[in-house]
Coordinates of C-alpha atoms in Angstrom, one line a residue:
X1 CA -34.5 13.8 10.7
X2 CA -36.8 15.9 12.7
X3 CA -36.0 14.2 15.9
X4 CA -32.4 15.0 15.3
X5 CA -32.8 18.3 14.8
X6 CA -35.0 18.8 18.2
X7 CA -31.9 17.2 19.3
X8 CA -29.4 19.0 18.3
X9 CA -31.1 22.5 19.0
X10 CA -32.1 21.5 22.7
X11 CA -28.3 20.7 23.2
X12 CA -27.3 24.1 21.5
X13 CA -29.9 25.6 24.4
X14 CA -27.8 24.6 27.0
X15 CA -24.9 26.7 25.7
X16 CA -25.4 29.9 26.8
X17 CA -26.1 32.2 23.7
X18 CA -27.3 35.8 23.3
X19 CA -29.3 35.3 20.6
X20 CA -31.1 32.7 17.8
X21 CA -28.6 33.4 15.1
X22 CA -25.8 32.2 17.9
X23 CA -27.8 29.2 19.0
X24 CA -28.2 28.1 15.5
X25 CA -24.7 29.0 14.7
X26 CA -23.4 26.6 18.0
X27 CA -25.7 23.9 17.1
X28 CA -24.2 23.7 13.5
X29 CA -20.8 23.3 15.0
X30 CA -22.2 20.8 17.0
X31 CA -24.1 19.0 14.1
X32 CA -20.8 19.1 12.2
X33 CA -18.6 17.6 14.9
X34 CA -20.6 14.9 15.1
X35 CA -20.7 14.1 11.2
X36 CA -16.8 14.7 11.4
X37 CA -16.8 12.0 14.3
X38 CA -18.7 9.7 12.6
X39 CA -17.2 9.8 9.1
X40 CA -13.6 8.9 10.7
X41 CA -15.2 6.2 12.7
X42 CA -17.2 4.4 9.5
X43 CA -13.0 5.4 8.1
X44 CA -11.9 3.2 10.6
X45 CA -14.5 0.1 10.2
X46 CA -13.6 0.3 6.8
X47 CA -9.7 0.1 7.0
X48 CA -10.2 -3.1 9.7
X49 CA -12.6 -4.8 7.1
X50 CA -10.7 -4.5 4.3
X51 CA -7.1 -4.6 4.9
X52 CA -4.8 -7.1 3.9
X53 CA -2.8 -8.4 6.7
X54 CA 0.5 -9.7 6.9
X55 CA 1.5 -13.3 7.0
X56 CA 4.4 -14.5 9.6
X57 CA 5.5 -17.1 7.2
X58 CA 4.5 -20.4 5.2
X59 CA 3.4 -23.7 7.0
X60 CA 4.4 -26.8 5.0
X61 CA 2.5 -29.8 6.2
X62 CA 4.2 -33.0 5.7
X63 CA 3.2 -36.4 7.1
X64 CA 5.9 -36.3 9.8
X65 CA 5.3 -32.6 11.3
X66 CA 5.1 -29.0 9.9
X67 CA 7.8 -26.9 8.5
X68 CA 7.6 -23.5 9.0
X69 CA 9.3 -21.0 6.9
X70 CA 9.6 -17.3 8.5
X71 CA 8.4 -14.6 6.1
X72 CA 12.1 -12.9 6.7
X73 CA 13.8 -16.0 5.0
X74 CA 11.5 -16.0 2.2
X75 CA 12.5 -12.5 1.7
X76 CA 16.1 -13.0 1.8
X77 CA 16.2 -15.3 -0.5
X78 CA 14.1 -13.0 -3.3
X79 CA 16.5 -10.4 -2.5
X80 CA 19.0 -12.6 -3.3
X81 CA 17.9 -12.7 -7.1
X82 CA 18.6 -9.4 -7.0
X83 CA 22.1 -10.3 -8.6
X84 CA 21.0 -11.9 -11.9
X85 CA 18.8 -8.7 -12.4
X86 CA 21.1 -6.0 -13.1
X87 CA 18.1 -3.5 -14.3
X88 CA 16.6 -4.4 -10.7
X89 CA 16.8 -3.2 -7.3
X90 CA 14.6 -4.9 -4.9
X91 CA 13.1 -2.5 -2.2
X92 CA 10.6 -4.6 -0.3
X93 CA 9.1 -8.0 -0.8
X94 CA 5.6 -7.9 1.2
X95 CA 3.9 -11.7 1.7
X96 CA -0.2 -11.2 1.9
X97 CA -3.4 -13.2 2.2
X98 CA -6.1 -12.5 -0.5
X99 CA -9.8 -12.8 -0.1
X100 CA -9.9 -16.1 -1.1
X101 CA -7.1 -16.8 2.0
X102 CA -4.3 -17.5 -0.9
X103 CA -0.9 -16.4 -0.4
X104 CA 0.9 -13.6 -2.5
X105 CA 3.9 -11.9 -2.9
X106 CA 4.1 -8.1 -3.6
X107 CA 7.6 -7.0 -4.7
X108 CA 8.3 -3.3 -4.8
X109 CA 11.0 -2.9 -7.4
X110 CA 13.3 0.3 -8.9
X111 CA 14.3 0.0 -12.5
X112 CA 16.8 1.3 -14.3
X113 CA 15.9 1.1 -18.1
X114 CA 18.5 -1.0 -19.7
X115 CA 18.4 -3.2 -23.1
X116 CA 15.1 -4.6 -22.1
X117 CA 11.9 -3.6 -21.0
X118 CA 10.5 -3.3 -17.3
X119 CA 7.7 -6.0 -19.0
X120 CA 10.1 -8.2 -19.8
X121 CA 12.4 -8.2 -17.0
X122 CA 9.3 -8.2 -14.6
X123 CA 8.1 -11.4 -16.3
X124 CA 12.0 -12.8 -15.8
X125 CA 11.8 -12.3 -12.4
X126 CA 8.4 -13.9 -11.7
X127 CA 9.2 -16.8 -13.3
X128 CA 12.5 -17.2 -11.0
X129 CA 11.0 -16.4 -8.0
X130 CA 8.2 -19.2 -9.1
X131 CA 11.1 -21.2 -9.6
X132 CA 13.1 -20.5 -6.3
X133 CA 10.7 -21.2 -4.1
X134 CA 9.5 -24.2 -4.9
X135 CA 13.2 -25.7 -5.4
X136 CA 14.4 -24.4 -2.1
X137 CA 12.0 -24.0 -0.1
X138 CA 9.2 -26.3 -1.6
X139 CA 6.8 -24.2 -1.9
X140 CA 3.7 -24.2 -4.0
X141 CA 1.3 -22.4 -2.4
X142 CA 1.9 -18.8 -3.3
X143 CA -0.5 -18.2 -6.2
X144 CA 0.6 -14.6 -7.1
X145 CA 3.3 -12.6 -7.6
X146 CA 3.0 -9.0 -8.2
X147 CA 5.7 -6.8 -9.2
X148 CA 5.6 -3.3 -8.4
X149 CA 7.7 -0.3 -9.7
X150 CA 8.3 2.1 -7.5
X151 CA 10.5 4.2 -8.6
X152 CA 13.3 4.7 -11.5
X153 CA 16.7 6.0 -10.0
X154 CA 17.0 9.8 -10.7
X155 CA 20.3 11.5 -12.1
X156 CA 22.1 8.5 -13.7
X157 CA 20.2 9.1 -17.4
X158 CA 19.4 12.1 -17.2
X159 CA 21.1 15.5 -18.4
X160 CA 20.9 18.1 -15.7
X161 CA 21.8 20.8 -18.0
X162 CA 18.8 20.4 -19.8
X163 CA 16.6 20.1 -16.9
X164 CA 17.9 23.5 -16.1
X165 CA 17.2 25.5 -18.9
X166 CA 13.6 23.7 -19.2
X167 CA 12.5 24.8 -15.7
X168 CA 14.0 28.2 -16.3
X169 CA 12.3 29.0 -19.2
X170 CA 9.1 27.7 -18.0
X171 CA 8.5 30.7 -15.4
X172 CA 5.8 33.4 -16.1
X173 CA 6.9 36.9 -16.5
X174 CA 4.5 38.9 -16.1
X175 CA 3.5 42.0 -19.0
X176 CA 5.0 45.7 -19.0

């Protein structure tokens, strides 16, 4: 640590400073500069070991050759689904590979609460997308599905009027 510092204060010599309280003063600029620099780099190693990237599509290997099936088909066809969901609106459908190089789904969801529960109708929906997939498409290989709420649509259930006289009576008036 003491090598550092020599370091640090011979570079803040070479800026030209009046006085000690300066020098020090530039060289703890300097000192923090460089911690800023290297926390964003060790920021950066991080992100590129640990992130998940994104798979072009699903290889089926048969005897006779490979199918390939494009990560934009699979997509369409969840969206698809879409229909027999009423409470559902599908947003995105992200395919991954996890640690152990297994393929899974992530499908980013908005739910409108209807006669059954998001549990419920997220279970539903798993099941079917299990099920599509390996009828049309044949494929077993995806080992997770994970359904994600987003969001819940604003305005259709709820009574503005209400809203209104809850945020206006929650301001702070301040004493006489």
């Amino acid at each position: 640590m003491q090598k550092v510092m020599d370091y640090l204060s011979e570079l803040g010599n070479f800026c030209s400073a009046a006085g000690e309280f300066e020098r020090g003063f530039q060289t703890a600029l300097i000192l923090a500069a460089l911690v800023f620099l290297l926390l964003i780099v060790l920021g950066l190693i991080l992100k590129i070991c640990f992130r998940k990237p994104a798979v072009p599509g699903v290889t089926l290997e048969r005897e006779d050759g490979n199918i390939f099936i494009s990560r934009n088909a699979i997509c369409n066809a969840i969206t698809r689904l879409e229909e027999e969901f009423a409470e559902l609106e599908i947003i995105k459908v992200v395919m991954l590979r996890n640690r152990r190089r297994e393929l899974e789904l992530a499908v980013n969801v908005e739910f409108e609460a209807g006669s059954e529960a998001f549990d419920a109708v997220a279970g539903a929906l798993k099941q079917r997308i299990f099920v599509m997939l390996n009828k049309s498409f044949g494929i077993d290989t995806i080992k997770s599905i994970s359904i994600n709420l987003i969001r819940i649509p604003e305005g259709r259930h709820h009574n503005h009027e209400h809203a209104a006289a809850a945020v206006g009576n929650n301001g702070f008036i301040s004493g006489i």
